[in-house]
PDB file of C-alpha atoms in Angstrom:
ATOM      1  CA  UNK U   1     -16.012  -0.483   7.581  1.00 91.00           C
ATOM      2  CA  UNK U   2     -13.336  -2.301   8.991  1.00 95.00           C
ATOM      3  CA  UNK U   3     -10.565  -0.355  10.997  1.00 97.00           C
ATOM      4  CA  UNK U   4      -6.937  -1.123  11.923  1.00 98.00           C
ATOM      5  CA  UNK U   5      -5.429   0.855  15.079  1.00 98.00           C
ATOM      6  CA  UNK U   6      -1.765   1.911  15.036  1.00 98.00           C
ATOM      7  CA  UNK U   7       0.178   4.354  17.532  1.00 98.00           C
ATOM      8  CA  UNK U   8       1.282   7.471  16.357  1.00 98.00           C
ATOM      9  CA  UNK U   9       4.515   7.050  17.678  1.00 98.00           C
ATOM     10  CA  UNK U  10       7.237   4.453  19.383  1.00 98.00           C
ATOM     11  CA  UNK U  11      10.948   5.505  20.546  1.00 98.00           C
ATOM     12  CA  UNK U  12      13.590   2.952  20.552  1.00 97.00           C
ATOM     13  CA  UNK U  13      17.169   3.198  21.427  1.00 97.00           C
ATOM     14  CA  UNK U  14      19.786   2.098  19.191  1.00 97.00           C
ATOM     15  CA  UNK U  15      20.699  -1.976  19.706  1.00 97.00           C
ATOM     16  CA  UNK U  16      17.043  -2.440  21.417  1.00 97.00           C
ATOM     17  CA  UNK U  17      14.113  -4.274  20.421  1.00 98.00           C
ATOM     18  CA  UNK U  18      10.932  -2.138  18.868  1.00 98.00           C
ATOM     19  CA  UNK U  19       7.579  -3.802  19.038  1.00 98.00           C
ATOM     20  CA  UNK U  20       4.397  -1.889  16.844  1.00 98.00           C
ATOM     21  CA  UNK U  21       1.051  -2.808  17.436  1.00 98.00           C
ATOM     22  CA  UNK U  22      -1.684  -3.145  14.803  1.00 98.00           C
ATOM     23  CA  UNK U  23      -5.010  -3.935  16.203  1.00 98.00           C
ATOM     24  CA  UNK U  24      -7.984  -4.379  14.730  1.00 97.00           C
ATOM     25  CA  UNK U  25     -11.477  -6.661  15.494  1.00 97.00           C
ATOM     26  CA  UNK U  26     -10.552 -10.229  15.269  1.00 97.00           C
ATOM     27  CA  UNK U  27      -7.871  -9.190  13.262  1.00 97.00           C
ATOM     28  CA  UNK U  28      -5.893 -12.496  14.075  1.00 96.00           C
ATOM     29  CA  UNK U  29      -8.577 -14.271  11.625  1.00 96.00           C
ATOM     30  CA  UNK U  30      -6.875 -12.353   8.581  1.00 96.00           C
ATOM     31  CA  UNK U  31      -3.277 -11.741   6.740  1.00 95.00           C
ATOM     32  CA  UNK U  32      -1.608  -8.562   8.231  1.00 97.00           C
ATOM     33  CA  UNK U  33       1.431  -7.213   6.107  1.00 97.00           C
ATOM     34  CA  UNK U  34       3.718  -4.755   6.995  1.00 98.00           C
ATOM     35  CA  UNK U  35       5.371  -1.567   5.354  1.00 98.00           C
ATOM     36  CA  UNK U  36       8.243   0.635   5.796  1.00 98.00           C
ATOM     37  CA  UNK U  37       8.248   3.705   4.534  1.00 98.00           C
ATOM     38  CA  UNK U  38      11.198   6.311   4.634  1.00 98.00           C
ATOM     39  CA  UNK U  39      11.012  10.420   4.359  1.00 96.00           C
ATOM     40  CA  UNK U  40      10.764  11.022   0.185  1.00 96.00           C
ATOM     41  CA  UNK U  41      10.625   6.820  -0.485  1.00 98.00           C
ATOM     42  CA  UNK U  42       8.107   4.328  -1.092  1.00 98.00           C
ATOM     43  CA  UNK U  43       6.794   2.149   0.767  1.00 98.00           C
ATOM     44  CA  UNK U  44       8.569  -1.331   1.227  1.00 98.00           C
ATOM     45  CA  UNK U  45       6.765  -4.528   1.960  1.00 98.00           C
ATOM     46  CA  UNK U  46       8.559  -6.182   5.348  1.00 98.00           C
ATOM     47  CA  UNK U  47       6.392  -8.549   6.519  1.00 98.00           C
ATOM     48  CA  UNK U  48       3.288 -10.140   4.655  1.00 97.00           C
ATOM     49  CA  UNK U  49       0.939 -12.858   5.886  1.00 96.00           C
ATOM     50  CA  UNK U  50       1.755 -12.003   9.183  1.00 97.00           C
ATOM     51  CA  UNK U  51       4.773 -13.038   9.610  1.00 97.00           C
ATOM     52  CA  UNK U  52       6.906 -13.877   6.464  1.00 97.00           C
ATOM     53  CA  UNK U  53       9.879 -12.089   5.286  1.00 97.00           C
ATOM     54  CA  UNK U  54      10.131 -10.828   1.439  1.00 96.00           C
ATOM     55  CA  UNK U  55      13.849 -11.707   0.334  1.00 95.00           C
ATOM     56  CA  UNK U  56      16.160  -8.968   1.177  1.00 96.00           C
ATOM     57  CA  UNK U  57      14.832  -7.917   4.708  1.00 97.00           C
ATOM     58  CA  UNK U  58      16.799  -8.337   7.678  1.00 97.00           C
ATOM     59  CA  UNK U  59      16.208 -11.158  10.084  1.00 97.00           C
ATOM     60  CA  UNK U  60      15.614  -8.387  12.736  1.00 98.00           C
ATOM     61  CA  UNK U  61      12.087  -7.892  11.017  1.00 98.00           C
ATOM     62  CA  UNK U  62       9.461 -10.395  12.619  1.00 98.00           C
ATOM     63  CA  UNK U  63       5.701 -10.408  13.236  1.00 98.00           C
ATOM     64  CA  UNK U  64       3.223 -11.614  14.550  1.00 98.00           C
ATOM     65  CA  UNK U  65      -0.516 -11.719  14.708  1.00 98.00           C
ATOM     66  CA  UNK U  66      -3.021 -13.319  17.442  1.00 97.00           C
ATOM     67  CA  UNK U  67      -6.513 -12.015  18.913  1.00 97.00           C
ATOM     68  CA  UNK U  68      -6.977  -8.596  18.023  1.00 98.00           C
ATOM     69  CA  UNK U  69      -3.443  -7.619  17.707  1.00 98.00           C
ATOM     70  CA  UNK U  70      -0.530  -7.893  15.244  1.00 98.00           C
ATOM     71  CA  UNK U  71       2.670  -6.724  16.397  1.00 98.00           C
ATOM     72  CA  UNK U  72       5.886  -6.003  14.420  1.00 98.00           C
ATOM     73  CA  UNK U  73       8.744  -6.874  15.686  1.00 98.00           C
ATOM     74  CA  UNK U  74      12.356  -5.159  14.980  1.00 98.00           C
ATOM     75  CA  UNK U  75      14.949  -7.182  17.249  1.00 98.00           C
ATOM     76  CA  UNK U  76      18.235  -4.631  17.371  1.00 97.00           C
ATOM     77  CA  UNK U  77      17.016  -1.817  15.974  1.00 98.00           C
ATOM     78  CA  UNK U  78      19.358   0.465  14.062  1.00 97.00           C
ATOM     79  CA  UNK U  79      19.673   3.683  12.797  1.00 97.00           C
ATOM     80  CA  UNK U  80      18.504   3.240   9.571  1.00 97.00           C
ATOM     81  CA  UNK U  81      15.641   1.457  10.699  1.00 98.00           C
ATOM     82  CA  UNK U  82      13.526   4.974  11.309  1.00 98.00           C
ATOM     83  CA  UNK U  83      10.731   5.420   9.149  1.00 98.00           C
ATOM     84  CA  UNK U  84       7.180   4.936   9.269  1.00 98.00           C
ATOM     85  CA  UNK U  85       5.556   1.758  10.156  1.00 98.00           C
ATOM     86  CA  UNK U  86       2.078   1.040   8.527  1.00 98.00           C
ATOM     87  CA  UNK U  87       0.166  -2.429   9.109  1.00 98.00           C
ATOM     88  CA  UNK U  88      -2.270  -3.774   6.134  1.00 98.00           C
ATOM     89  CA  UNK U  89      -5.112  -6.220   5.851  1.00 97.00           C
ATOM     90  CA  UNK U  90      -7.813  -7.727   3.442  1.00 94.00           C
ATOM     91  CA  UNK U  91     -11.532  -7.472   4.564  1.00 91.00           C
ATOM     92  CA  UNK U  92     -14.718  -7.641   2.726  1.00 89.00           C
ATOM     93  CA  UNK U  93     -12.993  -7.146  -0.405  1.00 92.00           C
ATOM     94  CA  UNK U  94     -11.742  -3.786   0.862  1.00 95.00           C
ATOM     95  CA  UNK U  95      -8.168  -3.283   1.866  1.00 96.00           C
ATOM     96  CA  UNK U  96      -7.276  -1.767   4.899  1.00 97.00           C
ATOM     97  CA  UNK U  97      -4.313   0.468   6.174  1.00 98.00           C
ATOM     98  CA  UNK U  98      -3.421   1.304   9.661  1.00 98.00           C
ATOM     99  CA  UNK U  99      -2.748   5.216   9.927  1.00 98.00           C
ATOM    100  CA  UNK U 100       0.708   4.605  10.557  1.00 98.00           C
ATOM    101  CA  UNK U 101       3.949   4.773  13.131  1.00 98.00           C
ATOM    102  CA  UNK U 102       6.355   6.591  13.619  1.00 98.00           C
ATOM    103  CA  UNK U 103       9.478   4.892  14.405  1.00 98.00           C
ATOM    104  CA  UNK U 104      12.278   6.987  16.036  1.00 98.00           C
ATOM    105  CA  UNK U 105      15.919   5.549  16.569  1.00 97.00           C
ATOM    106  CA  UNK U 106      17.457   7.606  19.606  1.00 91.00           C
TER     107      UNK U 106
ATOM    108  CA  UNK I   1      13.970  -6.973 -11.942  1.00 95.00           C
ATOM    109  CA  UNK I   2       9.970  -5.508 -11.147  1.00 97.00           C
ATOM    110  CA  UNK I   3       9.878  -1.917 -11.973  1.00 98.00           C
ATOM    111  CA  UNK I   4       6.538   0.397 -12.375  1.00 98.00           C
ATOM    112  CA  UNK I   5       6.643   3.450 -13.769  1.00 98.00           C
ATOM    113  CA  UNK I   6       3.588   6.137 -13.151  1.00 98.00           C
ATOM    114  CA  UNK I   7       2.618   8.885 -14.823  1.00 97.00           C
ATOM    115  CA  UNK I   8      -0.082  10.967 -15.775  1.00 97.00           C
ATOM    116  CA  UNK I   9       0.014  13.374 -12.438  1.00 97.00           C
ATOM    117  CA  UNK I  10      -0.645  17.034 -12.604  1.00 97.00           C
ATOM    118  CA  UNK I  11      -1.967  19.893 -11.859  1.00 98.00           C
ATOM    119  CA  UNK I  12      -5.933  19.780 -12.496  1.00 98.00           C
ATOM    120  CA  UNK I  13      -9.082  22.116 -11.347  1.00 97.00           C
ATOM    121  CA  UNK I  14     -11.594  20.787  -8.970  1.00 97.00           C
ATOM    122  CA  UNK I  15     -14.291  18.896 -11.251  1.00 98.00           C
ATOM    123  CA  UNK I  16     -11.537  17.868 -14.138  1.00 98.00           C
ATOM    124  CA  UNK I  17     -10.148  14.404 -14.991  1.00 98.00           C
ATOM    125  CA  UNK I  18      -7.155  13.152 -15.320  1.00 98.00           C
ATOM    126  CA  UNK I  19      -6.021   9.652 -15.972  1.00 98.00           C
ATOM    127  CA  UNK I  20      -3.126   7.932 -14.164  1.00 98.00           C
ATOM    128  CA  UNK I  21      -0.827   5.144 -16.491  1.00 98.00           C
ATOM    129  CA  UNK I  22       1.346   2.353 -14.430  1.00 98.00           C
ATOM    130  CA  UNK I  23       4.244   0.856 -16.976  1.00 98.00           C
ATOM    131  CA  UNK I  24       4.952  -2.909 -15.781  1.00 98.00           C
ATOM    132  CA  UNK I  25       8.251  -4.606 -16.526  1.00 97.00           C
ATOM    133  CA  UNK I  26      10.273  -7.555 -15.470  1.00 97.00           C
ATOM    134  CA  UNK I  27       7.229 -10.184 -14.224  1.00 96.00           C
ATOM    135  CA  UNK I  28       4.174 -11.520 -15.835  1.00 96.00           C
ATOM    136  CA  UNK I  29       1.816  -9.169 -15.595  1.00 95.00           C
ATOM    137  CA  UNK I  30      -1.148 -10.446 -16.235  1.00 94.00           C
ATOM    138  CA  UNK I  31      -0.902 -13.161 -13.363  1.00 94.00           C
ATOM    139  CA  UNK I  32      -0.794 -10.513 -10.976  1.00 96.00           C
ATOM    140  CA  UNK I  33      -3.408  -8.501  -8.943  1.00 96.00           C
ATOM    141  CA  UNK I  34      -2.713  -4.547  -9.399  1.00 97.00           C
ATOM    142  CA  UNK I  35      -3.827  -1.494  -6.926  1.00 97.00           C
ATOM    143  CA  UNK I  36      -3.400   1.936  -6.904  1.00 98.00           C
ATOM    144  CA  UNK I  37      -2.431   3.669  -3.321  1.00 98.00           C
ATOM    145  CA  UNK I  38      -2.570   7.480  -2.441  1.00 98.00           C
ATOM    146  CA  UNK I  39      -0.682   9.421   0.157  1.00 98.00           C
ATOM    147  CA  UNK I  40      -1.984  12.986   0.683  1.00 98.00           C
ATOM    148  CA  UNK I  41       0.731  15.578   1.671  1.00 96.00           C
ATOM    149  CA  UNK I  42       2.061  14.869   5.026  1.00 96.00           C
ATOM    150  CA  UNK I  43      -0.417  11.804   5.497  1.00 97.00           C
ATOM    151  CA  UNK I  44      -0.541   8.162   5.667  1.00 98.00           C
ATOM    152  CA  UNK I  45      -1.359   5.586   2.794  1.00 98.00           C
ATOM    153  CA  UNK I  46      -4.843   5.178   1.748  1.00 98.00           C
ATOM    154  CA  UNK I  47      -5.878   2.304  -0.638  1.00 98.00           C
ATOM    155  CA  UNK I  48      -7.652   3.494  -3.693  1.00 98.00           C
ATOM    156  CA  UNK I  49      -8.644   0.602  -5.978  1.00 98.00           C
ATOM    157  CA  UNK I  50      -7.253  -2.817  -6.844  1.00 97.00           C
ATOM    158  CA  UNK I  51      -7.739  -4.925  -9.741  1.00 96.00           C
ATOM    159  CA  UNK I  52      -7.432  -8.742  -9.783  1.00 94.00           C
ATOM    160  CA  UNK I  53      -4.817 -10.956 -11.926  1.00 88.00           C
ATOM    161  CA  UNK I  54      -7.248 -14.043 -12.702  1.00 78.00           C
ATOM    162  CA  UNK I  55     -10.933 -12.616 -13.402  1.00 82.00           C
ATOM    163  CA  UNK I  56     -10.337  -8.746 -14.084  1.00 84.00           C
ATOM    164  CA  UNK I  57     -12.337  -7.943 -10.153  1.00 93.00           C
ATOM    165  CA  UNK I  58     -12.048  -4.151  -9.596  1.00 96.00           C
ATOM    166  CA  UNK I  59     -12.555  -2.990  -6.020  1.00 96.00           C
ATOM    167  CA  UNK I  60     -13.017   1.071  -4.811  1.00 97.00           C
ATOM    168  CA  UNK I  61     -12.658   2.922  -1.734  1.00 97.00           C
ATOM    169  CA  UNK I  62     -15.757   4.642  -0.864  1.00 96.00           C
ATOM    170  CA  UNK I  63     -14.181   7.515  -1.125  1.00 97.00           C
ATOM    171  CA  UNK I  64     -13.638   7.299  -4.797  1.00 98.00           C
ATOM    172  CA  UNK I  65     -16.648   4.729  -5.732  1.00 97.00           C
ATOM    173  CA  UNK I  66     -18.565   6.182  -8.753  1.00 97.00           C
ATOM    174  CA  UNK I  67     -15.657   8.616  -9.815  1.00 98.00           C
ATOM    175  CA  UNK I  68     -12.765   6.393 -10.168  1.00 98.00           C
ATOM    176  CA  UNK I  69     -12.058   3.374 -12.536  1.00 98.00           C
ATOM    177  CA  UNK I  70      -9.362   1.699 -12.929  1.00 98.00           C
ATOM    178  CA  UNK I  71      -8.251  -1.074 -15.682  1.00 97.00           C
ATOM    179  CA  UNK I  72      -5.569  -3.278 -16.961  1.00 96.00           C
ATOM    180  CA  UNK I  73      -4.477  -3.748 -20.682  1.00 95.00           C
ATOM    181  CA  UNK I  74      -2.236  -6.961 -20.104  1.00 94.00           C
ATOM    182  CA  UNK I  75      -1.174  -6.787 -23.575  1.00 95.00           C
ATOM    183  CA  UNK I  76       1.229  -3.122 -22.551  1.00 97.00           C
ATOM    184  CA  UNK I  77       1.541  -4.545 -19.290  1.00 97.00           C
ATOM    185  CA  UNK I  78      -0.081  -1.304 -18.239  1.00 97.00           C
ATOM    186  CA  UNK I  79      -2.517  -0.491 -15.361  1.00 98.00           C
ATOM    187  CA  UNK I  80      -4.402   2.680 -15.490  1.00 98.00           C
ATOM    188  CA  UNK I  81      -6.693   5.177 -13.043  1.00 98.00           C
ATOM    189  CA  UNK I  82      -9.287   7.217 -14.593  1.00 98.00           C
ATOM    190  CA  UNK I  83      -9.972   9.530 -12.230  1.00 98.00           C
ATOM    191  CA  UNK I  84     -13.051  11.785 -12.792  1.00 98.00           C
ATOM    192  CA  UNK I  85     -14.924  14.633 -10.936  1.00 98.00           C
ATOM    193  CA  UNK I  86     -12.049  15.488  -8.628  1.00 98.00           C
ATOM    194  CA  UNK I  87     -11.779  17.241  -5.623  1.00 98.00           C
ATOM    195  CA  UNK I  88      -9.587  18.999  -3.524  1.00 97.00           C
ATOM    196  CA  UNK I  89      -9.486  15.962  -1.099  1.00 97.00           C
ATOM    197  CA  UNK I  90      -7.922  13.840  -3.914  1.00 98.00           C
ATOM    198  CA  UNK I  91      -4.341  15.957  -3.936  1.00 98.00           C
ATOM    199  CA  UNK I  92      -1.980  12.955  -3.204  1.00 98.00           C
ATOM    200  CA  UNK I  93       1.016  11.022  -4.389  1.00 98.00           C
ATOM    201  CA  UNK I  94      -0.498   8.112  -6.228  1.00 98.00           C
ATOM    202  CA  UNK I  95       1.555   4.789  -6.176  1.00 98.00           C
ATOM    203  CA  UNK I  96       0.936   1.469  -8.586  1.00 98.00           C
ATOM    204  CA  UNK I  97       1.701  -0.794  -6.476  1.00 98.00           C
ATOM    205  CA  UNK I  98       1.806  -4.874  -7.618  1.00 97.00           C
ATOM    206  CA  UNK I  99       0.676  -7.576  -5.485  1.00 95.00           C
ATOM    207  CA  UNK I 100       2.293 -11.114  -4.636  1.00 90.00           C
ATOM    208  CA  UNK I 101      -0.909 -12.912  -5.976  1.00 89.00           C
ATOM    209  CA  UNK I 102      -3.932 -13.043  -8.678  1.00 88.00           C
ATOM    210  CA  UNK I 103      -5.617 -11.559  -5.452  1.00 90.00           C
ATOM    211  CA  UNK I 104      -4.648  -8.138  -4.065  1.00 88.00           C
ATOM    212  CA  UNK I 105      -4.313  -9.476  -0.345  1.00 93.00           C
ATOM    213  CA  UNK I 106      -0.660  -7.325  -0.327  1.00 94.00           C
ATOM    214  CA  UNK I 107       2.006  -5.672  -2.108  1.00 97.00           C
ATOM    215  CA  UNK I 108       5.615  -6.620  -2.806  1.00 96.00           C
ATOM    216  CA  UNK I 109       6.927  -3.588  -5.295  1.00 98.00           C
ATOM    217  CA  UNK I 110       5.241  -0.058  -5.385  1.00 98.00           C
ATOM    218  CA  UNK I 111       6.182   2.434  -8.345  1.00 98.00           C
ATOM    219  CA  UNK I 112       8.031   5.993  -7.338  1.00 98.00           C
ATOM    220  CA  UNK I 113       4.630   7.842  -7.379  1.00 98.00           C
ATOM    221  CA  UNK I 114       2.725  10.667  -9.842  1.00 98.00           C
ATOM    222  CA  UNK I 115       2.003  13.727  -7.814  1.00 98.00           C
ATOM    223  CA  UNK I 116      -1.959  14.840  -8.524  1.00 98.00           C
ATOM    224  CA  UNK I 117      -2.991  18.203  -7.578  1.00 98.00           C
ATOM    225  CA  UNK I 118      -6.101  19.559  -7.797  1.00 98.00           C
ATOM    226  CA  UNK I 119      -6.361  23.037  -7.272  1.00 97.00           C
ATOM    227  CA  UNK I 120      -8.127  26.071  -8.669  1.00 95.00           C
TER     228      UNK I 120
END
């Protein structure tokens, strides 16, 4: 079954840029979305086909997605950008999460 | 404005059934693909099924394949999880969550979650 590949865990200070990796095999062949998801909240949809922004989301949300790596992108990360990062796909009619990131703002 | 609404969740012991309801509002239902996400306690999301918006496609997890159904009645705009023979392993949060297309490639509004635990 197909697998996506996340770190645990990325630190960012306040005002700098955060970049989470995604990979997967040949994962630049599919759609990767991605989801934020805050302590006691849903998830929210950021980023979908790899690198589109649903209405509402911040400019400073970006991605990308190339090879066998997709990579979101959070240009001047704030505060209340903390959560956790997870990275989705399609494949073989299955659909696939990434286990996840932690993003810390310190 | 998209809302979903879950419910159904509970307490259950191992081996018991329990079926989960998602209440759609404010978009055409029926156009849209439908899945049903779980988040064990402390863990990250794990797809559970899908079912499409054009052709009525269902698609399972392994881990759930043979145990779980789910189905749509797009005349209550309703989306439902039958969930039988469960185990331990299935305690979760269990989000509805809709999908941007007939196709359920990703998703653009998730409910608040029903809280399944299955316990003896």
């Amino acid at each position: 079954s197909y697998e996506l590949s996340q770190p645990p865990s990325v630190s960012v200070s306040p005002g700098q840029t955060a970049s989470i990796t995604c990979s997967g095999n040949k994962l630049g062949n599919k759609y990767v979305c991605w989801y934020q998801q805050k302590p006691g909240q849903s998830p929210v949809l950021v980023i979908y086909q790899d690198n589109k922004r649903p209405s509402g989301i911040p400019e400073r949300f970006s991605g990308s997605n190339s090879g066998n790596t997709a990579t979101l992108t959070i240009s001047g990360t704030q505060a209340m950008d903390e959560a956790d990062y997870y990275c989705q796909a399609w494949d073989s009619s299955t659909v696939v999460f990434g286990g996840g990131t932690k993003l810390t703002v310190l | 404005e998209v809302q979903l609404l879950e419910s159904g969740g509970g307490l259950v012991q191992p081996g018991g059934s329990l079926r989960l309801s998602c209440a759609a509002s404010g978009f055409t239902f029926s156009n849209y693909a439908m899945t049903w996400v779980r988040q064990a306690p402390g863990k990250g999301l794990e797809w559970v099924s899908s079912i499409s918006g054009s052709d009525d496609s269902t698609y399972y997890a392994d881990s759930v394949k043979g145990r779980f159904t789910i189905s749509r009645d797009n005349s209550k705009n309703t989306l439902y999880l039958q969930m039988n023979s469960l185990r331990a392993e299935d305690t979760a949060v269990y989000y509805c969550a809709k999908s941007g297309s007939p196709r359920p490639y990703s998703f653009d509004y998730w409910g608040q979650g029903t809280l399944v635990t299955v316990s003896s």
